[in-house]
Coordinates of C-alpha atoms and ligand atoms in Angstrom, one line a residue:
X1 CA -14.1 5.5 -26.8
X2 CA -11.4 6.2 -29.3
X3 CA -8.3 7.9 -27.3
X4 CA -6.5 8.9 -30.5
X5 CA -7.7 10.9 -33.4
X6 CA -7.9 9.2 -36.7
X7 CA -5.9 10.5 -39.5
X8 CA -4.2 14.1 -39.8
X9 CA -4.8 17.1 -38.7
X10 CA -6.3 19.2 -41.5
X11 CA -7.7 22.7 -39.0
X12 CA -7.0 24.1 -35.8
X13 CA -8.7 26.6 -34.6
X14 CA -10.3 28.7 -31.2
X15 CA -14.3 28.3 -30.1
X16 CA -15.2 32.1 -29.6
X17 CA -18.5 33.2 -28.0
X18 CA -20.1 34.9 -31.4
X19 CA -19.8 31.4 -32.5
X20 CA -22.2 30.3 -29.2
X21 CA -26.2 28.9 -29.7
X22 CA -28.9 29.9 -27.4
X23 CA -27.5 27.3 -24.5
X24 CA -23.7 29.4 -24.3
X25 CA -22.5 25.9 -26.1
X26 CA -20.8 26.4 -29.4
X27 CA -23.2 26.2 -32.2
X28 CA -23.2 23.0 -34.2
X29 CA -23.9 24.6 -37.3
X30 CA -20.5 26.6 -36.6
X31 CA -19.1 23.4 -36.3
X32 CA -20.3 21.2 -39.4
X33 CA -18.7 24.6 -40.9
X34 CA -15.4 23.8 -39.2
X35 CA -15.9 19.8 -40.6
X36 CA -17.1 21.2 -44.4
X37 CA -13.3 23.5 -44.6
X38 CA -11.2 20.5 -43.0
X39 CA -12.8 17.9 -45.6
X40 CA -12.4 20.0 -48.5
X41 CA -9.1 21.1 -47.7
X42 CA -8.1 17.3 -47.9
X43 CA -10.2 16.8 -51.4
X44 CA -8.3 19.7 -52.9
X45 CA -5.3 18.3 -52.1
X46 CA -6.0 14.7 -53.2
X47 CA -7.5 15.6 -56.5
X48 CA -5.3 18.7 -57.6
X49 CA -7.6 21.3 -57.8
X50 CA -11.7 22.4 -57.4
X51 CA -13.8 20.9 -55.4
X52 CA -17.4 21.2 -54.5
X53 CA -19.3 19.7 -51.2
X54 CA -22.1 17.0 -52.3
X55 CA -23.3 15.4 -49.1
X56 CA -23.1 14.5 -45.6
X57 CA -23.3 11.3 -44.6
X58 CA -23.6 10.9 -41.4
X59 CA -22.5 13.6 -38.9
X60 CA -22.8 13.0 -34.8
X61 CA -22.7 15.1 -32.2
X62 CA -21.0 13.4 -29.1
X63 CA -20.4 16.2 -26.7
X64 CA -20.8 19.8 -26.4
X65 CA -18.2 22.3 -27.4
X66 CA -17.3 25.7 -25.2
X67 CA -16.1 29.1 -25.3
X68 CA -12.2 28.8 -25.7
X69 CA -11.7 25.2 -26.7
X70 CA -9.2 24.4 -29.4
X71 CA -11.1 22.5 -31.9
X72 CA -9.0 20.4 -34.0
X73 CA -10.7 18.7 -36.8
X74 CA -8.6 15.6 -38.6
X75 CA -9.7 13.6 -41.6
X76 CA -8.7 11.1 -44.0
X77 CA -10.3 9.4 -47.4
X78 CA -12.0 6.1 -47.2
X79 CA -12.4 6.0 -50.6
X80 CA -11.9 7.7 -54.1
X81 CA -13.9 7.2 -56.4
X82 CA -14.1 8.3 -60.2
X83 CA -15.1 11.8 -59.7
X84 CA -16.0 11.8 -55.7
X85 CA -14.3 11.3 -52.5
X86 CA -15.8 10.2 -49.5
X87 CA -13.6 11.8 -45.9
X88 CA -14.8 11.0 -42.6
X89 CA -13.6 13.5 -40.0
X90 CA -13.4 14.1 -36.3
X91 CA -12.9 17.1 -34.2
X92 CA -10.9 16.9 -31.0
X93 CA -11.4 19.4 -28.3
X94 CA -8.2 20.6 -26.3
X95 CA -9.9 22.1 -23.6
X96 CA -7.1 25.1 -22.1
X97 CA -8.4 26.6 -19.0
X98 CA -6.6 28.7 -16.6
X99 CA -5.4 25.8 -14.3
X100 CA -3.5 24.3 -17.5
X101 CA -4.1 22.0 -20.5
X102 CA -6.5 19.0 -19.8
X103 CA -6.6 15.6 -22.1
X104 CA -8.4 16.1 -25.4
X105 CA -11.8 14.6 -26.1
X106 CA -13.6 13.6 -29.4
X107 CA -16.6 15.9 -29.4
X108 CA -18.3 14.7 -33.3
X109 CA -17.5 11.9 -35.9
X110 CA -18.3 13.0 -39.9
X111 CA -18.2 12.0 -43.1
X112 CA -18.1 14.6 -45.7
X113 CA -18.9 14.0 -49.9
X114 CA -16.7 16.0 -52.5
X115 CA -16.8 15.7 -56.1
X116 CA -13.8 17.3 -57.8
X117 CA -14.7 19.7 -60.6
X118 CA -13.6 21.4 -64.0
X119 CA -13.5 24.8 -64.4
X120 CA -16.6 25.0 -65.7
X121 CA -18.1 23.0 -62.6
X122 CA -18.5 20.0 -64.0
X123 CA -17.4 16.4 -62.8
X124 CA -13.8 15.9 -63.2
X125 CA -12.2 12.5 -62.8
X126 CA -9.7 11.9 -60.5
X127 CA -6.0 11.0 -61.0
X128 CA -5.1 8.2 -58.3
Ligands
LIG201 C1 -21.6 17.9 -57.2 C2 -22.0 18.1 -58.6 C3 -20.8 18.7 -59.4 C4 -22.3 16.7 -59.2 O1 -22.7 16.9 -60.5 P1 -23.6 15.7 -61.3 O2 -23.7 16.1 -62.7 O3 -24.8 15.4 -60.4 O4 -22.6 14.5 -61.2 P2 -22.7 13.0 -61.3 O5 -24.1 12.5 -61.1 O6 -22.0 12.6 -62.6 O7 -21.9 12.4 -60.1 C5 -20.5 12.8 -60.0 C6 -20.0 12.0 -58.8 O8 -20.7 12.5 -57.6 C7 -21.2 11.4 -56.9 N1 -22.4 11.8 -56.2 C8 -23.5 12.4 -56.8 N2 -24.4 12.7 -55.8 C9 -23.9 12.2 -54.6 C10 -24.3 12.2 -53.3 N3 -25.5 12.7 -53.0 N4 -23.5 11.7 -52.3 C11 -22.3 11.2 -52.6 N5 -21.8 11.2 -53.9 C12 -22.6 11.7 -54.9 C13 -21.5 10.3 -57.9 O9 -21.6 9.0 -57.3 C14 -20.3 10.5 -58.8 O10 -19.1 9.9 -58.2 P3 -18.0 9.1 -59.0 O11 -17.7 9.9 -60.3 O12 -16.9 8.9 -58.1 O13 -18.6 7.8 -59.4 C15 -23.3 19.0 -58.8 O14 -24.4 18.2 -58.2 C16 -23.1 20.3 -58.1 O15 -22.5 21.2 -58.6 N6 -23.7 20.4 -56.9 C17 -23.6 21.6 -56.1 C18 -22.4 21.6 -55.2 C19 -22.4 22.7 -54.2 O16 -22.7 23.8 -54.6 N7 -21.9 22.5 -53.0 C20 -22.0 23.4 -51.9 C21 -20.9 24.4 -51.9 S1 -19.3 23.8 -52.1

């Protein structure tokens, strides 16, 4: 069990209950939303302009999420290629309840799949 997130802090942001599944846990499909803005915030930045989503590779769900959590998603690029960039992501919880701040937990592991496009949304390579 990691006890330090891996890479930098790309989104920070506060589980609210519209964002809750049928259980009262924070919807996964709210998070994978949280993990698809991190990523491409960090493929923007290391190709200098557009980028689209192309796939997921893996994405795991290690424990639930709740109502007034700080989510903190943090990425980095394992590799670049041509065109694409591959960006595996984790979200941290900071759990902040009324008794005081508790020690964060890694709630999901991801990797996200960007390929960095032209204007006219076609493959665009790269400069490294
Ligand atoms: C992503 C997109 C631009 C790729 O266009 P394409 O003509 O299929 O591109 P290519 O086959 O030349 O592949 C381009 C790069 O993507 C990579 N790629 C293609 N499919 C991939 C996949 N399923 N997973 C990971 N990488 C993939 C290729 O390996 C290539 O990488 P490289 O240049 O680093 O070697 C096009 O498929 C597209 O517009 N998809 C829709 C994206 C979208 O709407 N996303 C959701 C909203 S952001």
């Amino acid at each position: 069990m990691s006890t330090s997130p891996k890479g930098q802090l790309l989104t920070r942001t506060l589980a609210m209950p519209s964002d809750c599944n049928a259980n009262g846990d924070i919807f996964g499909g709210w998070i994978m939303s949280q993990l698809d803005l991190a990523g491409g915030i960090l493929a923007k930045e290391i190709s200098h302009g557009r980028i689209v989503t192309v796939s997921v590779s893996s994405i795991t769900f290690k424990k639930p999420v709740s109502v007034g959590d700080v989510v903190c998603v943090y990425g980095e690029c394992s590799r670049i290629g041509n065109t694409s960039m591959n960006i595996d992501l984790e979200v941290w919880v900071k759990p902040v309840r009324d008794h005081g701040v508790e020690e964060r937990f890694m709630v999901c592991d991801a990797t996200f799949n960007y390929v960095a496009i032209d204007e006219a949304g076609r493959p665009r390579p790269i400069q490294k």
